[in-house]
């Protein structure tokens, strides 16, 4: 079965510092991996995805993520955090070998960027 | 930029009543989904819909739930007899293609309908 783990409920970082939000996954086949962000009272906004190819994926708003197959991880990163990045971040996985469409989400990590 | 729209944004209903949540997916998308998020919990898959039929559903999606694409633009989720535990944020999503050989595109989510069952 597919699963995603986000080990941190909250990540605190000062504005201008680099940030990392962690995600590990488990699938039986090859993964499609996604990061979504949720601002208060808003829906889920797509940030970036990994399907195949280059392990470093660049996405919206300066975010990037690194796919590491040996560690089954897909950590979200940004070189310099902004206060406006404060939000709830969800990692999600889809098993491309099953043909199933559903995304399995992690529990979410709240990112708090302080001025 | 095209987006998924959901109505209403908030619905309050009495236990046992039927509710219909409405969604307009992005126009050239072929796969449609409903997810829900109980307050403070993770986002959970309910159902996916393709080619006018359910392609996949979770154990949450029991006989009380149904989905329909009544015309070329709307996609609805019906809960026949609501229970207190159905209170959640319900998200509709759509994607241009799915997994499984056609390349995978991301799902775009609507802003959600907050359902409160009292």
PDB file of C-alpha atoms in Angstrom:
ATOM      1  CA  UNK A   1       0.000   0.000   0.000  1.00  0.00           C
ATOM      2  CA  UNK A   2       1.091   3.541  -0.635  1.00  0.00           C
ATOM      3  CA  UNK A   3       1.999   5.782   2.272  1.00  0.00           C
ATOM      4  CA  UNK A   4       3.732   9.028   2.984  1.00  0.00           C
ATOM      5  CA  UNK A   5       5.328  10.187   6.208  1.00  0.00           C
ATOM      6  CA  UNK A   6       5.974  13.766   7.187  1.00  0.00           C
ATOM      7  CA  UNK A   7       7.853  13.414  10.457  1.00  0.00           C
ATOM      8  CA  UNK A   8       7.599  17.044  11.560  1.00  0.00           C
ATOM      9  CA  UNK A   9       4.317  18.629  12.581  1.00  0.00           C
ATOM     10  CA  UNK A  10       5.896  22.063  12.430  1.00  0.00           C
ATOM     11  CA  UNK A  11       9.056  23.608  11.074  1.00  0.00           C
ATOM     12  CA  UNK A  12      10.225  26.995  12.289  1.00  0.00           C
ATOM     13  CA  UNK A  13      12.698  29.050  10.314  1.00  0.00           C
ATOM     14  CA  UNK A  14      13.795  32.663  10.224  1.00  0.00           C
ATOM     15  CA  UNK A  15      13.197  34.713   7.108  1.00  0.00           C
ATOM     16  CA  UNK A  16      16.153  34.544   4.756  1.00  0.00           C
ATOM     17  CA  UNK A  17      17.332  31.182   6.053  1.00  0.00           C
ATOM     18  CA  UNK A  18      17.080  27.970   4.040  1.00  0.00           C
ATOM     19  CA  UNK A  19      14.176  25.676   4.805  1.00  0.00           C
ATOM     20  CA  UNK A  20      13.603  21.955   4.497  1.00  0.00           C
ATOM     21  CA  UNK A  21      10.330  20.112   4.934  1.00  0.00           C
ATOM     22  CA  UNK A  22      10.808  16.373   5.089  1.00  0.00           C
ATOM     23  CA  UNK A  23       8.878  13.622   3.366  1.00  0.00           C
ATOM     24  CA  UNK A  24       9.452   9.904   3.003  1.00  0.00           C
ATOM     25  CA  UNK A  25       7.314   7.564   0.992  1.00  0.00           C
ATOM     26  CA  UNK A  26       6.476   3.926   0.537  1.00  0.00           C
ATOM     27  CA  UNK A  27       5.080   2.423  -2.649  1.00  0.00           C
ATOM     28  CA  UNK A  28       5.290  -1.002  -4.191  1.00  0.00           C
ATOM     29  CA  UNK A  29       6.294   0.309  -7.585  1.00  0.00           C
ATOM     30  CA  UNK A  30       7.714   3.548  -8.882  1.00  0.00           C
ATOM     31  CA  UNK A  31       6.386   6.711  -7.300  1.00  0.00           C
ATOM     32  CA  UNK A  32       4.889   9.870  -8.622  1.00  0.00           C
ATOM     33  CA  UNK A  33       5.584  12.435  -5.902  1.00  0.00           C
ATOM     34  CA  UNK A  34       3.976  15.795  -5.310  1.00  0.00           C
ATOM     35  CA  UNK A  35       4.108  18.725  -2.958  1.00  0.00           C
ATOM     36  CA  UNK A  36       1.064  20.859  -2.281  1.00  0.00           C
ATOM     37  CA  UNK A  37       0.679  23.946  -0.117  1.00  0.00           C
ATOM     38  CA  UNK A  38      -2.430  25.018   1.762  1.00  0.00           C
ATOM     39  CA  UNK A  39      -2.877  28.584   2.939  1.00  0.00           C
ATOM     40  CA  UNK A  40      -5.514  29.350   5.600  1.00  0.00           C
ATOM     41  CA  UNK A  41      -9.057  28.877   4.319  1.00  0.00           C
ATOM     42  CA  UNK A  42      -7.770  27.961   0.893  1.00  0.00           C
ATOM     43  CA  UNK A  43      -7.565  24.820  -1.184  1.00  0.00           C
ATOM     44  CA  UNK A  44      -4.489  22.847  -2.038  1.00  0.00           C
ATOM     45  CA  UNK A  45      -2.121  24.492  -4.460  1.00  0.00           C
ATOM     46  CA  UNK A  46       0.295  22.445  -6.498  1.00  0.00           C
ATOM     47  CA  UNK A  47       3.972  23.271  -5.955  1.00  0.00           C
ATOM     48  CA  UNK A  48       5.972  20.657  -7.814  1.00  0.00           C
ATOM     49  CA  UNK A  49       6.148  17.032  -8.859  1.00  0.00           C
ATOM     50  CA  UNK A  50       8.610  14.275  -9.559  1.00  0.00           C
ATOM     51  CA  UNK A  51       7.747  11.776 -12.266  1.00  0.00           C
ATOM     52  CA  UNK A  52      11.023  10.682 -13.717  1.00  0.00           C
ATOM     53  CA  UNK A  53      14.357  12.121 -14.779  1.00  0.00           C
ATOM     54  CA  UNK A  54      16.393  14.637 -12.854  1.00  0.00           C
ATOM     55  CA  UNK A  55      16.273  14.022  -9.127  1.00  0.00           C
ATOM     56  CA  UNK A  56      16.162  17.744  -8.363  1.00  0.00           C
ATOM     57  CA  UNK A  57      12.804  19.199  -9.255  1.00  0.00           C
ATOM     58  CA  UNK A  58      12.101  22.916  -9.340  1.00  0.00           C
ATOM     59  CA  UNK A  59       8.636  24.270  -8.716  1.00  0.00           C
ATOM     60  CA  UNK A  60       6.606  27.341  -7.959  1.00  0.00           C
ATOM     61  CA  UNK A  61       7.637  30.234  -5.688  1.00  0.00           C
ATOM     62  CA  UNK A  62      11.313  29.211  -5.612  1.00  0.00           C
ATOM     63  CA  UNK A  63      10.690  25.806  -4.062  1.00  0.00           C
ATOM     64  CA  UNK A  64      12.546  22.692  -5.087  1.00  0.00           C
ATOM     65  CA  UNK A  65      12.585  19.088  -3.988  1.00  0.00           C
ATOM     66  CA  UNK A  66      15.101  16.301  -4.213  1.00  0.00           C
ATOM     67  CA  UNK A  67      14.066  12.744  -4.992  1.00  0.00           C
ATOM     68  CA  UNK A  68      16.264  10.186  -3.286  1.00  0.00           C
ATOM     69  CA  UNK A  69      15.348   6.646  -4.239  1.00  0.00           C
ATOM     70  CA  UNK A  70      17.732   4.915  -1.858  1.00  0.00           C
ATOM     71  CA  UNK A  71      16.349   6.856   1.097  1.00  0.00           C
ATOM     72  CA  UNK A  72      12.782   6.902  -0.301  1.00  0.00           C
ATOM     73  CA  UNK A  73      12.636  10.598   0.416  1.00  0.00           C
ATOM     74  CA  UNK A  74      11.347  13.682  -1.343  1.00  0.00           C
ATOM     75  CA  UNK A  75      12.258  16.654   0.855  1.00  0.00           C
ATOM     76  CA  UNK A  76      11.012  20.105  -0.021  1.00  0.00           C
ATOM     77  CA  UNK A  77      13.566  22.898   0.082  1.00  0.00           C
ATOM     78  CA  UNK A  78      13.945  26.587  -0.465  1.00  0.00           C
ATOM     79  CA  UNK A  79      17.245  28.481  -0.260  1.00  0.00           C
ATOM     80  CA  UNK A  80      15.788  31.588   1.376  1.00  0.00           C
ATOM     81  CA  UNK A  81      12.488  31.526   3.253  1.00  0.00           C
ATOM     82  CA  UNK A  82       9.913  34.306   3.142  1.00  0.00           C
ATOM     83  CA  UNK A  83       7.332  35.141   5.786  1.00  0.00           C
ATOM     84  CA  UNK A  84       4.707  34.592   3.086  1.00  0.00           C
ATOM     85  CA  UNK A  85       5.831  30.953   2.804  1.00  0.00           C
ATOM     86  CA  UNK A  86       4.160  30.268   6.147  1.00  0.00           C
ATOM     87  CA  UNK A  87       1.506  27.658   5.389  1.00  0.00           C
ATOM     88  CA  UNK A  88       0.661  23.964   5.640  1.00  0.00           C
ATOM     89  CA  UNK A  89       2.645  21.740   3.293  1.00  0.00           C
ATOM     90  CA  UNK A  90       1.534  18.321   2.146  1.00  0.00           C
ATOM     91  CA  UNK A  91       3.589  15.649   0.460  1.00  0.00           C
ATOM     92  CA  UNK A  92       1.657  13.159  -1.679  1.00  0.00           C
ATOM     93  CA  UNK A  93       2.442  10.012  -3.613  1.00  0.00           C
ATOM     94  CA  UNK A  94       0.836   8.034  -6.374  1.00  0.00           C
ATOM     95  CA  UNK A  95       1.977   4.574  -7.354  1.00  0.00           C
ATOM     96  CA  UNK A  96       2.476   4.724 -11.110  1.00  0.00           C
ATOM     97  CA  UNK A  97       2.563   0.973 -11.467  1.00  0.00           C
ATOM     98  CA  UNK A  98      -0.936   0.371 -10.183  1.00  0.00           C
ATOM     99  CA  UNK A  99      -2.784   2.615 -12.568  1.00  0.00           C
ATOM    100  CA  UNK A 100      -4.725   3.971  -9.621  1.00  0.00           C
ATOM    101  CA  UNK A 101      -5.385   7.666  -9.682  1.00  0.00           C
ATOM    102  CA  UNK A 102      -5.592   8.475  -6.036  1.00  0.00           C
ATOM    103  CA  UNK A 103      -3.075  10.598  -4.236  1.00  0.00           C
ATOM    104  CA  UNK A 104      -2.070   9.517  -0.755  1.00  0.00           C
ATOM    105  CA  UNK A 105      -1.233  12.508   1.374  1.00  0.00           C
ATOM    106  CA  UNK A 106       0.964  12.889   4.380  1.00  0.00           C
ATOM    107  CA  UNK A 107      -0.306  14.459   7.582  1.00  0.00           C
ATOM    108  CA  UNK A 108       1.093  17.841   6.651  1.00  0.00           C
ATOM    109  CA  UNK A 109       3.845  20.046   8.058  1.00  0.00           C
ATOM    110  CA  UNK A 110       3.155  23.547   9.223  1.00  0.00           C
ATOM    111  CA  UNK A 111       5.896  25.928   8.162  1.00  0.00           C
ATOM    112  CA  UNK A 112       6.286  29.065  10.235  1.00  0.00           C
ATOM    113  CA  UNK A 113       8.681  31.673   8.932  1.00  0.00           C
ATOM    114  CA  UNK A 114       9.463  34.412  11.414  1.00  0.00           C
ATOM    115  CA  UNK A 115      10.517  37.926  10.375  1.00  0.00           C
TER     116      UNK A 115
ATOM    117  CA  UNK B   1      -5.379  30.721 -15.238  1.00  0.00           C
ATOM    118  CA  UNK B   2      -8.089  28.054 -15.259  1.00  0.00           C
ATOM    119  CA  UNK B   3      -9.180  26.776 -11.875  1.00  0.00           C
ATOM    120  CA  UNK B   4     -11.470  24.298 -10.192  1.00  0.00           C
ATOM    121  CA  UNK B   5     -14.441  26.008  -8.586  1.00  0.00           C
ATOM    122  CA  UNK B   6     -16.600  24.624  -5.818  1.00  0.00           C
ATOM    123  CA  UNK B   7     -19.935  25.715  -4.435  1.00  0.00           C
ATOM    124  CA  UNK B   8     -21.010  26.420  -1.812  1.00  0.00           C
ATOM    125  CA  UNK B   9     -17.983  27.425   0.204  1.00  0.00           C
ATOM    126  CA  UNK B  10     -19.730  26.481   3.428  1.00  0.00           C
ATOM    127  CA  UNK B  11     -22.792  24.343   4.018  1.00  0.00           C
ATOM    128  CA  UNK B  12     -24.523  23.585   7.285  1.00  0.00           C
ATOM    129  CA  UNK B  13     -26.971  20.706   7.314  1.00  0.00           C
ATOM    130  CA  UNK B  14     -28.896  18.702   9.833  1.00  0.00           C
ATOM    131  CA  UNK B  15     -27.995  15.108  10.492  1.00  0.00           C
ATOM    132  CA  UNK B  16     -29.889  12.787   8.195  1.00  0.00           C
ATOM    133  CA  UNK B  17     -30.349  15.345   5.454  1.00  0.00           C
ATOM    134  CA  UNK B  18     -29.055  14.949   1.926  1.00  0.00           C
ATOM    135  CA  UNK B  19     -26.414  17.331   0.627  1.00  0.00           C
ATOM    136  CA  UNK B  20     -24.993  17.902  -2.818  1.00  0.00           C
ATOM    137  CA  UNK B  21     -21.599  19.476  -3.201  1.00  0.00           C
ATOM    138  CA  UNK B  22     -20.869  20.975  -6.569  1.00  0.00           C
ATOM    139  CA  UNK B  23     -17.704  21.366  -8.561  1.00  0.00           C
ATOM    140  CA  UNK B  24     -16.746  22.708 -11.948  1.00  0.00           C
ATOM    141  CA  UNK B  25     -13.473  21.058 -12.992  1.00  0.00           C
ATOM    142  CA  UNK B  26     -11.025  22.585 -15.431  1.00  0.00           C
ATOM    143  CA  UNK B  27     -12.583  22.324 -18.858  1.00  0.00           C
ATOM    144  CA  UNK B  28     -10.090  20.103 -20.714  1.00  0.00           C
ATOM    145  CA  UNK B  29      -9.502  17.749 -17.798  1.00  0.00           C
ATOM    146  CA  UNK B  30     -10.641  14.162 -17.966  1.00  0.00           C
ATOM    147  CA  UNK B  31     -10.147  12.832 -14.436  1.00  0.00           C
ATOM    148  CA  UNK B  32     -12.158  14.082 -11.517  1.00  0.00           C
ATOM    149  CA  UNK B  33     -11.747  13.457  -7.804  1.00  0.00           C
ATOM    150  CA  UNK B  34     -13.220  14.118  -4.423  1.00  0.00           C
ATOM    151  CA  UNK B  35     -11.090  14.283  -1.295  1.00  0.00           C
ATOM    152  CA  UNK B  36     -11.967  15.285   2.213  1.00  0.00           C
ATOM    153  CA  UNK B  37     -10.088  16.732   5.157  1.00  0.00           C
ATOM    154  CA  UNK B  38     -11.519  16.381   8.631  1.00  0.00           C
ATOM    155  CA  UNK B  39     -10.418  19.302  10.757  1.00  0.00           C
ATOM    156  CA  UNK B  40      -6.823  18.886  11.839  1.00  0.00           C
ATOM    157  CA  UNK B  41      -6.358  15.645   9.943  1.00  0.00           C
ATOM    158  CA  UNK B  42      -4.831  14.692   6.647  1.00  0.00           C
ATOM    159  CA  UNK B  43      -6.406  14.895   3.244  1.00  0.00           C
ATOM    160  CA  UNK B  44      -8.129  11.611   2.361  1.00  0.00           C
ATOM    161  CA  UNK B  45      -9.100  10.256  -1.039  1.00  0.00           C
ATOM    162  CA  UNK B  46     -12.767   9.479  -1.588  1.00  0.00           C
ATOM    163  CA  UNK B  47     -13.322   8.715  -5.250  1.00  0.00           C
ATOM    164  CA  UNK B  48     -12.008   9.170  -8.766  1.00  0.00           C
ATOM    165  CA  UNK B  49     -14.164   9.431 -11.866  1.00  0.00           C
ATOM    166  CA  UNK B  50     -13.231   8.950 -15.484  1.00  0.00           C
ATOM    167  CA  UNK B  51     -15.194   8.394 -18.661  1.00  0.00           C
ATOM    168  CA  UNK B  52     -18.480   8.788 -16.812  1.00  0.00           C
ATOM    169  CA  UNK B  53     -17.850   6.137 -14.247  1.00  0.00           C
ATOM    170  CA  UNK B  54     -16.113   5.622 -10.948  1.00  0.00           C
ATOM    171  CA  UNK B  55     -12.599   4.360 -11.548  1.00  0.00           C
ATOM    172  CA  UNK B  56     -11.548   4.024  -7.956  1.00  0.00           C
ATOM    173  CA  UNK B  57     -13.026   4.590  -4.516  1.00  0.00           C
ATOM    174  CA  UNK B  58     -11.870   4.338  -0.936  1.00  0.00           C
ATOM    175  CA  UNK B  59     -13.465   2.505   1.941  1.00  0.00           C
ATOM    176  CA  UNK B  60     -14.833   5.833   3.128  1.00  0.00           C
ATOM    177  CA  UNK B  61     -16.946   6.081  -0.022  1.00  0.00           C
ATOM    178  CA  UNK B  62     -19.792   3.833   1.045  1.00  0.00           C
ATOM    179  CA  UNK B  63     -23.378   3.592  -0.164  1.00  0.00           C
ATOM    180  CA  UNK B  64     -24.208   6.951   1.373  1.00  0.00           C
ATOM    181  CA  UNK B  65     -21.999   8.650  -1.188  1.00  0.00           C
ATOM    182  CA  UNK B  66     -22.494   9.050  -4.908  1.00  0.00           C
ATOM    183  CA  UNK B  67     -20.947  11.108  -7.667  1.00  0.00           C
ATOM    184  CA  UNK B  68     -22.342  12.335 -10.898  1.00  0.00           C
ATOM    185  CA  UNK B  69     -21.350  14.368 -13.915  1.00  0.00           C
ATOM    186  CA  UNK B  70     -24.784  15.555 -14.940  1.00  0.00           C
ATOM    187  CA  UNK B  71     -23.606  17.677 -17.846  1.00  0.00           C
ATOM    188  CA  UNK B  72     -20.374  18.576 -19.556  1.00  0.00           C
ATOM    189  CA  UNK B  73     -19.136  20.889 -16.862  1.00  0.00           C
ATOM    190  CA  UNK B  74     -20.360  19.964 -13.381  1.00  0.00           C
ATOM    191  CA  UNK B  75     -19.185  17.196 -11.089  1.00  0.00           C
ATOM    192  CA  UNK B  76     -21.188  16.571  -7.933  1.00  0.00           C
ATOM    193  CA  UNK B  77     -20.812  14.648  -4.695  1.00  0.00           C
ATOM    194  CA  UNK B  78     -24.008  13.603  -2.970  1.00  0.00           C
ATOM    195  CA  UNK B  79     -24.241  12.408   0.604  1.00  0.00           C
ATOM    196  CA  UNK B  80     -27.638  10.806   1.053  1.00  0.00           C
ATOM    197  CA  UNK B  81     -28.072  10.884   4.806  1.00  0.00           C
ATOM    198  CA  UNK B  82     -25.440  12.945   6.525  1.00  0.00           C
ATOM    199  CA  UNK B  83     -23.844  11.938   9.794  1.00  0.00           C
ATOM    200  CA  UNK B  84     -21.981  14.066  12.293  1.00  0.00           C
ATOM    201  CA  UNK B  85     -18.722  12.439  11.254  1.00  0.00           C
ATOM    202  CA  UNK B  86     -19.233  13.641   7.674  1.00  0.00           C
ATOM    203  CA  UNK B  87     -18.327  17.133   8.864  1.00  0.00           C
ATOM    204  CA  UNK B  88     -15.181  18.017   6.940  1.00  0.00           C
ATOM    205  CA  UNK B  89     -13.724  20.134   4.174  1.00  0.00           C
ATOM    206  CA  UNK B  90     -14.475  18.478   0.857  1.00  0.00           C
ATOM    207  CA  UNK B  91     -12.126  19.139  -2.021  1.00  0.00           C
ATOM    208  CA  UNK B  92     -12.848  18.539  -5.663  1.00  0.00           C
ATOM    209  CA  UNK B  93      -9.893  18.076  -7.994  1.00  0.00           C
ATOM    210  CA  UNK B  94      -9.291  17.403 -11.643  1.00  0.00           C
ATOM    211  CA  UNK B  95      -6.374  16.375 -13.811  1.00  0.00           C
ATOM    212  CA  UNK B  96      -5.755  16.260 -17.511  1.00  0.00           C
ATOM    213  CA  UNK B  97      -4.491  12.717 -17.436  1.00  0.00           C
ATOM    214  CA  UNK B  98      -3.879  10.049 -14.894  1.00  0.00           C
ATOM    215  CA  UNK B  99      -1.170   7.656 -13.954  1.00  0.00           C
ATOM    216  CA  UNK B 100      -0.513   4.407 -15.703  1.00  0.00           C
ATOM    217  CA  UNK B 101       1.281   4.969 -18.918  1.00  0.00           C
ATOM    218  CA  UNK B 102      -0.017   8.249 -20.187  1.00  0.00           C
ATOM    219  CA  UNK B 103       2.369  10.354 -18.223  1.00  0.00           C
ATOM    220  CA  UNK B 104       1.144  11.867 -15.053  1.00  0.00           C
ATOM    221  CA  UNK B 105      -0.145  15.319 -14.581  1.00  0.00           C
ATOM    222  CA  UNK B 106      -0.857  17.002 -11.324  1.00  0.00           C
ATOM    223  CA  UNK B 107      -4.321  17.333  -9.900  1.00  0.00           C
ATOM    224  CA  UNK B 108      -5.678  20.836  -9.434  1.00  0.00           C
ATOM    225  CA  UNK B 109      -7.797  21.357  -6.363  1.00  0.00           C
ATOM    226  CA  UNK B 110     -10.705  23.642  -5.691  1.00  0.00           C
ATOM    227  CA  UNK B 111     -10.928  25.812  -2.621  1.00  0.00           C
ATOM    228  CA  UNK B 112     -13.177  23.318  -0.877  1.00  0.00           C
ATOM    229  CA  UNK B 113     -16.625  23.172   0.654  1.00  0.00           C
ATOM    230  CA  UNK B 114     -16.745  23.133   4.405  1.00  0.00           C
ATOM    231  CA  UNK B 115     -19.593  20.831   5.393  1.00  0.00           C
ATOM    232  CA  UNK B 116     -20.885  21.093   8.933  1.00  0.00           C
ATOM    233  CA  UNK B 117     -23.407  18.501  10.074  1.00  0.00           C
ATOM    234  CA  UNK B 118     -25.343  19.466  13.194  1.00  0.00           C
TER     235      UNK B 118
END
